Amino acid sequence: MDKTALNYANLFNYQKALGLKGQEFNFLSAMVYAGYFFGQYPCGWLIGRFPAQRVLGVSCFLWGATVLILTQCRTYSSALTVRFFMGVFEAAVTPGLTLMTGFWYTRREIPLRQCIWYSSLGWGGIVGSYISMGVSKLSPTMKPERWELIFFILGGVTCLWAFVLWFLLPDAPSNARFLSERERLVAVKRVAGNETGIKNKAFDRKQAIVALYDPKALLLFTSVFAAAIPNGVINSFSTIIIRDLGFSTTKTTELKSVGDAIQIIALFIGGTVTLNVPNSRLLTATAANVLCTVAAACTAYLPRSNTWGRLVSFWLTNAQSVGFTVSLVTISSNMAGYTHRAMASAMIFTAYCWGNFAGPFVVKQSEAPEYKGATIGLLVGYTIKLVCHLALLGYVFFSNRSRDRKYGPANKARSDEAGMQDLTEFQNKDFRYVL
């Protein structure tokens, strides 16, 4: 909720309070992702060398503090600086949780678990929408101003949550205080079957180079960048797009929560299907990608008079989160070698950052209320993502068939041992991709 708090503040004259003009609000929306980009490398280094719960706890507290500091920013330059550091401090979260998921759960369990924690975006959006709806009923002349109240609430809760992470979240089974010594050994042995390796503080230069030409990483990089541009639009301008369909401020905050609920439902359906239907991950992502691509086309080309048709289509674009989660799952379960996986994760989040940075700039106030450029941007981004995921499905399917022909059936015990030795999937001839 914190990085998208501008989306809610924008309903309460935030731009007027800071005297923003031109594309300054677009830069404010985008700047958090520039900070995210520059913060992910030092944060990744810290997560690799220190307990993840400590890194995440400190990171969480500091970005909560930046949200609180935004209440004191009354100029464009000061708000821009604070938004940059908010991104820096948030950069540890998603890559850290992605890596931690692979340390705790088996390849079969990872998709649903990843969908569960990623659905927090939807839950946060619902909570944020109803907080904003409550704030919208307060007097416009109140002090502190209504947009300040949004920042106070969200920033304060984030700072408090940091202490929960610090004291209660273990980064791996080997240092979980609630497990006995035997249970820790069992938990580590259990995920050895992932064949993807365990946490390793040593940087392997050869594995890092492998990540740069790994077709899976390159396809995911392209798909995430393409999908992140629409995501930047939705995160920062969904409230304005919905309001300009003809709804009041209070009704807009309520209607936005429906899109967030669709995101949650899509993630739980996707996670449940991938857990119970073997080799269905990329097919599930493809189905979600088709849905959001068609929805984006309807949003872009339905006549303005069809208000509810355009609104429902806009809601359905939230199904794109299933495809992004599958991208994260591919890192966790289809890439072996700790450095290889960490490097691929950094590439994916580089694409995520700069795609989201570019997103707000396809929204032009001069195009209100139709925002044709923004809706076409949704369509193009989701179409590219769909093509990339289909190519990825073909690559892993034919790679598995090629390995079976060349090396024969996979030897699970040998593959598990290769995983414990931190070998990549290219070195481990018994590794088979999960589709």
Coordinates of C-alpha atoms in Angstrom, one line a residue:
M1 CA 0.0 0.0 0.0
D2 CA 2.8 2.4 0.8
K3 CA 4.3 2.8 -2.7
T4 CA 0.8 3.2 -4.2
A5 CA -0.3 5.7 -1.5
L6 CA 0.0 8.4 -4.1
N7 CA -2.9 6.7 -6.0
Y8 CA -5.1 7.4 -3.0
A9 CA -3.6 10.8 -2.1
N10 CA -4.3 12.0 -5.6
L11 CA -8.0 11.9 -4.9
F12 CA -7.6 14.4 -2.1
N13 CA -5.9 17.3 -3.8
Y14 CA -2.3 16.1 -3.3
Q15 CA -1.1 17.6 -6.6
K16 CA -2.6 21.0 -5.6
A17 CA -1.1 20.9 -2.1
L18 CA 2.4 20.5 -3.6
G19 CA 1.7 22.7 -6.6
L20 CA 2.6 20.0 -9.1
K21 CA 2.4 20.8 -12.8
G22 CA 3.0 19.1 -16.1
Q23 CA 4.3 15.5 -15.6
E24 CA 5.7 16.1 -12.1
F25 CA 3.1 13.7 -10.6
N26 CA 4.1 11.1 -13.2
F27 CA 7.8 11.4 -12.0
L28 CA 6.7 11.2 -8.4
S29 CA 4.8 8.0 -9.2
A30 CA 7.8 6.5 -11.1
M31 CA 10.6 7.6 -8.9
V32 CA 10.0 4.8 -6.3
Y33 CA 11.0 2.3 -9.0
A34 CA 14.2 4.1 -9.7
G35 CA 15.0 3.8 -6.1
Y36 CA 13.9 0.1 -6.2
F37 CA 16.4 -0.5 -9.0
F38 CA 19.4 1.1 -7.2
G39 CA 18.4 -0.6 -3.9
Q40 CA 18.0 -4.1 -5.1
Y41 CA 21.7 -4.8 -5.6
P42 CA 22.9 -3.8 -2.1
C43 CA 19.8 -5.3 -0.6
G44 CA 20.5 -8.6 -2.5
W45 CA 24.0 -8.5 -1.2
L46 CA 22.7 -8.0 2.4
I47 CA 20.2 -10.8 2.1
G48 CA 22.9 -13.2 0.9
R49 CA 25.2 -12.4 3.9
F50 CA 22.9 -11.6 6.8
P51 CA 19.7 -13.2 8.2
A52 CA 16.9 -12.2 5.8
Q53 CA 14.5 -11.4 8.6
R54 CA 16.9 -8.7 9.9
V55 CA 17.4 -7.2 6.5
L56 CA 13.6 -7.2 5.8
G57 CA 12.8 -5.8 9.3
V58 CA 15.2 -2.8 8.9
S59 CA 14.1 -2.3 5.3
C60 CA 10.4 -2.3 6.3
F61 CA 10.9 0.2 9.1
L62 CA 12.9 2.6 7.0
W63 CA 10.4 2.6 4.1
G64 CA 7.5 3.1 6.6
A65 CA 9.5 6.1 7.9
T66 CA 9.8 7.6 4.4
V67 CA 6.0 7.4 4.1
L68 CA 5.6 9.4 7.3
I69 CA 8.2 11.9 6.1
L70 CA 6.1 12.5 3.0
T71 CA 3.6 14.3 5.2
Q72 CA 6.2 17.0 5.7
C73 CA 7.1 17.4 2.1
R74 CA 5.6 20.5 0.5
T75 CA 7.7 20.8 -2.6
Y76 CA 8.2 18.6 -5.6
S77 CA 11.9 18.2 -5.1
S78 CA 11.6 17.1 -1.5
A79 CA 8.8 14.6 -2.3
L80 CA 10.8 13.2 -5.2
T81 CA 13.8 12.6 -3.0
V82 CA 11.7 10.8 -0.4
R83 CA 10.0 8.7 -3.0
F84 CA 13.4 7.6 -4.3
F85 CA 14.6 6.4 -0.9
M86 CA 11.2 4.7 -0.3
G87 CA 12.1 2.5 -3.4
V88 CA 15.6 1.9 -2.1
F89 CA 14.3 0.6 1.2
E90 CA 11.6 -1.5 -0.3
A91 CA 13.9 -3.3 -2.7
A92 CA 14.7 -6.1 -0.4
V93 CA 11.2 -7.4 0.0
T94 CA 10.0 -9.2 -3.1
P95 CA 13.4 -10.7 -4.2
G96 CA 14.0 -11.7 -0.6
L97 CA 10.6 -13.4 -0.2
T98 CA 11.1 -15.1 -3.6
L99 CA 14.4 -16.7 -2.5
M100 CA 13.1 -17.6 0.9
T101 CA 10.1 -19.4 -0.5
G102 CA 12.5 -21.7 -2.4
F103 CA 14.3 -22.4 0.9
W104 CA 11.1 -23.4 2.8
Y105 CA 8.9 -25.2 0.2
T106 CA 9.2 -28.0 -2.4
R107 CA 8.8 -27.2 -6.1
R108 CA 5.3 -28.5 -6.0
E109 CA 4.3 -26.3 -3.1
I110 CA 6.0 -23.1 -4.2
P111 CA 3.4 -21.7 -6.7
L112 CA 0.5 -21.7 -4.2
R113 CA 2.7 -20.2 -1.4
Q114 CA 4.0 -17.6 -3.8
C115 CA 0.5 -16.7 -4.9
I116 CA -0.6 -16.5 -1.2
W117 CA 2.0 -13.9 -0.2
Y118 CA 1.8 -12.0 -3.5
S119 CA -2.0 -11.7 -3.0
S120 CA -1.1 -9.3 -0.2
L121 CA -1.0 -6.7 -3.0
G122 CA -4.7 -7.3 -3.5
W123 CA -5.5 -7.4 0.2
G124 CA -3.5 -4.2 0.7
G125 CA -5.4 -2.6 -2.2
I126 CA -8.8 -3.5 -0.6
V127 CA -7.7 -2.2 2.8
G128 CA -6.2 1.0 1.2
S129 CA -9.4 1.6 -0.8
Y130 CA -11.6 1.4 2.3
I131 CA -9.3 3.5 4.4
S132 CA -9.5 6.1 1.6
M133 CA -13.3 5.7 1.4
G134 CA -13.4 6.5 5.2
V135 CA -11.1 9.5 4.8
S136 CA -13.2 10.8 1.9
K137 CA -16.1 11.3 4.3
L138 CA -14.0 13.6 6.5
S139 CA -14.1 17.4 6.0
P140 CA -12.0 18.7 3.2
T141 CA -10.8 21.5 5.4
M142 CA -9.7 19.3 8.3
K143 CA -6.1 19.4 9.7
P144 CA -4.0 17.4 9.0
E145 CA -5.2 17.3 5.4
R146 CA -6.9 14.1 4.2
W147 CA -3.9 13.1 2.0
E148 CA -1.6 13.5 5.0
L149 CA -3.9 11.2 7.0
I150 CA -3.4 8.5 4.4
F151 CA 0.4 8.7 4.8
F152 CA 0.2 8.8 8.6
I153 CA -1.9 5.6 8.7
L154 CA 0.0 3.6 6.2
G155 CA 3.5 4.6 7.3
G156 CA 2.7 4.1 11.0
V157 CA 1.4 0.5 10.4
T158 CA 4.5 -0.3 8.3
C159 CA 6.9 0.8 11.0
L160 CA 5.1 -1.4 13.5
W161 CA 5.1 -4.4 11.2
A162 CA 8.9 -4.2 10.9
F163 CA 9.2 -5.4 14.5
V164 CA 7.1 -8.5 13.7
L165 CA 9.5 -9.3 10.8
W166 CA 12.6 -8.7 12.9
F167 CA 11.5 -11.0 15.8
L168 CA 9.3 -13.7 14.2
L169 CA 10.4 -14.3 10.5
P170 CA 13.1 -16.9 10.0
D171 CA 14.8 -16.8 6.6
A172 CA 15.4 -20.6 6.3
P173 CA 14.6 -23.8 8.2
S174 CA 18.2 -24.0 9.4
N175 CA 17.8 -21.0 11.7
A176 CA 14.0 -21.4 12.6
R177 CA 13.8 -21.1 16.4
F178 CA 10.4 -22.8 16.5
L179 CA 11.9 -26.0 15.0
S180 CA 13.9 -28.6 16.9
E181 CA 17.3 -29.7 15.6
R182 CA 15.8 -32.8 14.0
E183 CA 13.0 -30.8 12.4
R184 CA 15.5 -28.4 10.9
L185 CA 17.5 -31.3 9.3
V186 CA 14.3 -32.8 8.0
A187 CA 13.2 -29.4 6.6
V188 CA 16.5 -28.8 4.8
K189 CA 16.5 -32.4 3.4
R190 CA 12.9 -31.9 2.2
V191 CA 13.8 -29.0 0.0
A192 CA 17.0 -30.6 -1.2
G193 CA 14.6 -32.4 -3.6
N194 CA 14.0 -29.1 -5.3
E195 CA 17.4 -29.7 -7.0
T196 CA 17.9 -25.9 -7.0
G197 CA 20.5 -25.7 -4.2
I198 CA 20.6 -24.1 -0.8
K199 CA 21.6 -20.6 0.5
N200 CA 25.3 -20.0 -0.3
K201 CA 27.1 -16.9 0.7
A202 CA 29.8 -17.3 -2.0
F203 CA 29.4 -15.5 -5.3
D204 CA 30.0 -17.8 -8.3
R205 CA 31.0 -15.7 -11.3
K206 CA 30.4 -18.5 -13.8
Q207 CA 26.8 -18.9 -12.5
A208 CA 26.3 -15.2 -12.8
I209 CA 27.4 -15.3 -16.5
V210 CA 25.1 -18.2 -17.2
A211 CA 22.1 -16.1 -16.0
L212 CA 22.9 -13.5 -18.7
Y213 CA 22.4 -15.8 -21.6
D214 CA 19.9 -18.2 -20.0
P215 CA 16.8 -18.2 -22.4
K216 CA 14.4 -18.5 -19.5
A217 CA 15.9 -15.4 -17.8
L218 CA 15.8 -13.4 -21.0
L219 CA 12.2 -14.3 -21.8
L220 CA 11.1 -13.5 -18.3
F221 CA 13.0 -10.2 -18.4
T222 CA 11.1 -9.2 -21.6
S223 CA 7.8 -10.4 -20.3
V224 CA 8.1 -8.7 -16.9
F225 CA 9.3 -5.4 -18.5
A226 CA 6.3 -5.4 -20.9
A227 CA 3.8 -6.2 -18.1
A228 CA 5.3 -3.7 -15.7
I229 CA 4.4 -0.8 -17.9
P230 CA 0.6 -1.5 -17.5
N231 CA 1.3 -2.2 -13.8
G232 CA 2.8 1.3 -13.4
V233 CA -0.4 2.7 -14.9
I234 CA -2.7 0.7 -12.6
N235 CA -0.7 1.3 -9.4
S236 CA -0.6 5.1 -9.8
F237 CA -3.6 6.1 -11.9
S238 CA -6.4 3.5 -11.4
T239 CA -8.3 5.8 -9.1
I240 CA -8.2 8.7 -11.6
I241 CA -9.1 6.4 -14.5
I242 CA -12.1 5.0 -12.6
R243 CA -13.2 8.5 -11.3
D244 CA -13.1 9.9 -14.9
L245 CA -15.5 7.2 -15.9
G246 CA -18.1 9.4 -14.1
F247 CA -18.0 8.3 -10.4
S248 CA -17.6 10.3 -7.2
T249 CA -14.5 10.2 -5.1
T250 CA -16.1 7.9 -2.4
K251 CA -17.6 5.6 -5.1
T252 CA -14.2 5.4 -6.9
T253 CA -12.4 4.1 -3.8
E254 CA -15.1 1.5 -3.3
L255 CA -15.0 0.4 -7.0
K256 CA -11.2 0.2 -7.0
S257 CA -11.3 -2.5 -4.3
V258 CA -13.2 -4.8 -6.8
G259 CA -10.2 -4.9 -9.0
D260 CA -8.0 -5.8 -6.0
A261 CA -10.5 -8.6 -5.1
I262 CA -10.2 -10.0 -8.6
Q263 CA -6.4 -10.0 -8.2
I264 CA -6.7 -12.1 -5.1
I265 CA -9.2 -14.5 -6.6
A266 CA -7.1 -15.0 -9.7
L267 CA -4.0 -15.7 -7.6
F268 CA -5.7 -18.2 -5.4
I269 CA -7.3 -20.0 -8.4
G270 CA -4.0 -20.0 -10.2
G271 CA -2.1 -21.2 -7.2
T272 CA -4.6 -24.0 -6.5
V273 CA -4.6 -25.2 -10.1
T274 CA -0.8 -25.3 -10.2
L275 CA -0.7 -27.2 -6.9
N276 CA -3.1 -29.9 -7.9
V277 CA -2.6 -30.2 -11.7
P278 CA 0.9 -31.4 -12.7
N279 CA 2.8 -29.3 -15.1
S280 CA 0.1 -26.6 -15.3
R281 CA 2.1 -23.5 -14.3
L282 CA 2.8 -21.9 -17.6
L283 CA -0.6 -23.0 -19.0
T284 CA -2.3 -21.4 -16.1
A285 CA -0.2 -18.2 -16.6
T286 CA -1.1 -18.3 -20.3
A287 CA -4.9 -18.5 -19.5
A288 CA -4.5 -15.5 -17.2
N289 CA -2.5 -13.6 -19.8
V290 CA -5.2 -14.2 -22.5
L291 CA -7.8 -12.9 -20.0
C292 CA -6.0 -9.7 -19.2
T293 CA -5.0 -9.1 -22.9
V294 CA -8.7 -9.4 -24.0
A295 CA -9.7 -7.2 -21.0
A296 CA -7.2 -4.6 -22.0
A297 CA -8.4 -4.6 -25.6
C298 CA -12.0 -4.1 -24.3
T299 CA -10.9 -1.2 -22.1
A300 CA -9.1 0.4 -25.0
Y301 CA -11.8 0.0 -27.7
L302 CA -15.2 -0.2 -26.1
P303 CA -17.1 3.1 -26.6
R304 CA -17.0 5.5 -23.7
S305 CA -20.8 5.3 -23.3
N306 CA -20.3 1.6 -22.2
T307 CA -19.1 2.7 -18.7
W308 CA -19.6 -0.6 -16.9
G309 CA -18.2 -2.7 -19.7
R310 CA -15.0 -0.6 -19.7
L311 CA -14.9 -0.7 -15.9
V312 CA -15.3 -4.5 -15.7
S313 CA -12.6 -4.9 -18.4
F314 CA -10.3 -2.6 -16.4
W315 CA -10.9 -4.8 -13.3
L316 CA -10.1 -8.0 -15.1
T317 CA -6.6 -6.7 -16.1
N318 CA -5.7 -7.5 -12.5
A319 CA -5.5 -11.1 -13.5
Q320 CA -2.0 -10.3 -14.9
S321 CA -0.6 -10.9 -11.4
V322 CA -0.9 -14.7 -12.0
G323 CA 1.6 -14.4 -14.9
F324 CA 4.0 -12.3 -12.8
T325 CA 3.9 -14.8 -9.9
V326 CA 4.7 -17.7 -12.3
S327 CA 7.7 -15.6 -13.4
L328 CA 8.9 -15.6 -9.8
V329 CA 8.1 -19.3 -9.4
T330 CA 10.2 -20.0 -12.4
I331 CA 13.2 -18.5 -10.6
S332 CA 12.5 -20.4 -7.5
S333 CA 11.9 -23.9 -9.0
N334 CA 13.3 -23.9 -12.6
M335 CA 16.6 -22.3 -12.0
A336 CA 19.3 -24.1 -10.0
G337 CA 22.5 -22.7 -8.4
Y338 CA 22.2 -19.9 -5.8
T339 CA 24.2 -17.3 -7.7
H340 CA 22.4 -18.1 -11.0
R341 CA 19.0 -17.8 -9.3
A342 CA 19.9 -14.6 -7.5
M343 CA 21.3 -13.1 -10.7
A344 CA 18.2 -14.0 -12.6
S345 CA 16.1 -12.5 -9.8
A346 CA 18.0 -9.3 -10.1
M347 CA 17.5 -9.2 -13.9
I348 CA 13.7 -9.8 -13.5
F349 CA 13.4 -7.0 -10.9
T350 CA 15.5 -4.7 -13.1
A351 CA 12.8 -5.2 -15.8
Y352 CA 10.1 -4.8 -13.1
C353 CA 11.6 -1.5 -11.9
W354 CA 12.1 0.2 -15.3
G355 CA 8.8 -1.0 -16.7
N356 CA 7.0 0.4 -13.7
F357 CA 9.0 3.6 -14.0
A358 CA 7.9 4.0 -17.7
G359 CA 4.3 3.1 -16.9
P360 CA 3.1 6.4 -15.5
F361 CA 4.3 8.3 -18.6
V362 CA 1.8 6.6 -20.9
V363 CA -0.9 8.4 -18.9
K364 CA -1.5 11.9 -20.3
Q365 CA -4.0 14.2 -18.5
S366 CA -4.8 15.8 -21.9
E367 CA -6.3 12.4 -22.9
A368 CA -8.8 12.4 -20.0
P369 CA -11.4 11.0 -19.7
E370 CA -10.7 8.2 -22.2
Y371 CA -6.9 7.9 -21.6
K372 CA -6.5 6.2 -25.0
G373 CA -2.7 6.0 -24.8
A374 CA -2.8 4.4 -21.4
T375 CA -5.3 1.7 -22.4
I376 CA -3.4 0.9 -25.6
G377 CA -0.3 0.7 -23.4
L378 CA -2.1 -2.0 -21.3
L379 CA -2.9 -4.0 -24.5
V380 CA 0.5 -3.9 -26.0
G381 CA 2.3 -4.8 -22.7
Y382 CA 0.0 -7.7 -22.0
T383 CA 0.3 -9.0 -25.6
I384 CA 4.1 -9.1 -25.4
K385 CA 3.9 -10.8 -22.1
L386 CA 1.6 -13.5 -23.5
V387 CA 4.0 -14.2 -26.4
C388 CA 7.0 -14.5 -24.1
H389 CA 5.2 -17.0 -21.8
L390 CA 4.2 -19.1 -24.7
A391 CA 7.8 -19.1 -25.9
L392 CA 9.0 -20.0 -22.4
L393 CA 6.5 -22.9 -22.3
G394 CA 7.8 -24.2 -25.6
Y395 CA 11.4 -23.9 -24.4
V396 CA 11.1 -25.8 -21.2
F397 CA 8.9 -28.5 -22.8
F398 CA 11.3 -29.2 -25.7
S399 CA 14.3 -29.0 -23.3
N400 CA 12.8 -31.7 -21.2
R401 CA 12.2 -33.9 -24.2
S402 CA 15.7 -33.3 -25.5
R403 CA 17.3 -34.2 -22.2
D404 CA 15.2 -37.4 -22.0
R405 CA 16.4 -38.4 -25.5
K406 CA 20.1 -37.5 -24.8
Y407 CA 20.5 -38.7 -21.1
G408 CA 17.6 -41.1 -20.6
P409 CA 15.1 -40.8 -17.7
A410 CA 16.2 -38.5 -14.8
N411 CA 17.7 -40.0 -11.7
K412 CA 16.0 -38.2 -8.8
A413 CA 18.6 -39.2 -6.2
R414 CA 21.5 -38.0 -8.4
S415 CA 19.7 -34.8 -9.2
D416 CA 19.0 -34.1 -5.5
E417 CA 22.7 -34.5 -4.7
A418 CA 23.6 -32.1 -7.5
G419 CA 21.2 -29.6 -6.0
M420 CA 23.0 -29.9 -2.6
Q421 CA 26.3 -29.2 -4.5
D422 CA 24.8 -25.9 -5.8
L423 CA 25.0 -26.9 -9.5
T424 CA 23.0 -25.1 -12.1
E425 CA 20.3 -26.9 -14.1
F426 CA 22.7 -26.8 -17.1
Q427 CA 25.3 -28.8 -15.1
N428 CA 22.8 -31.2 -13.6
K429 CA 21.9 -33.5 -16.5
D430 CA 19.1 -35.1 -14.3
F431 CA 17.3 -31.8 -13.8
R432 CA 13.9 -31.6 -15.5
Y433 CA 11.9 -28.4 -15.7
V434 CA 8.5 -28.0 -14.2
L435 CA 6.0 -26.8 -16.7

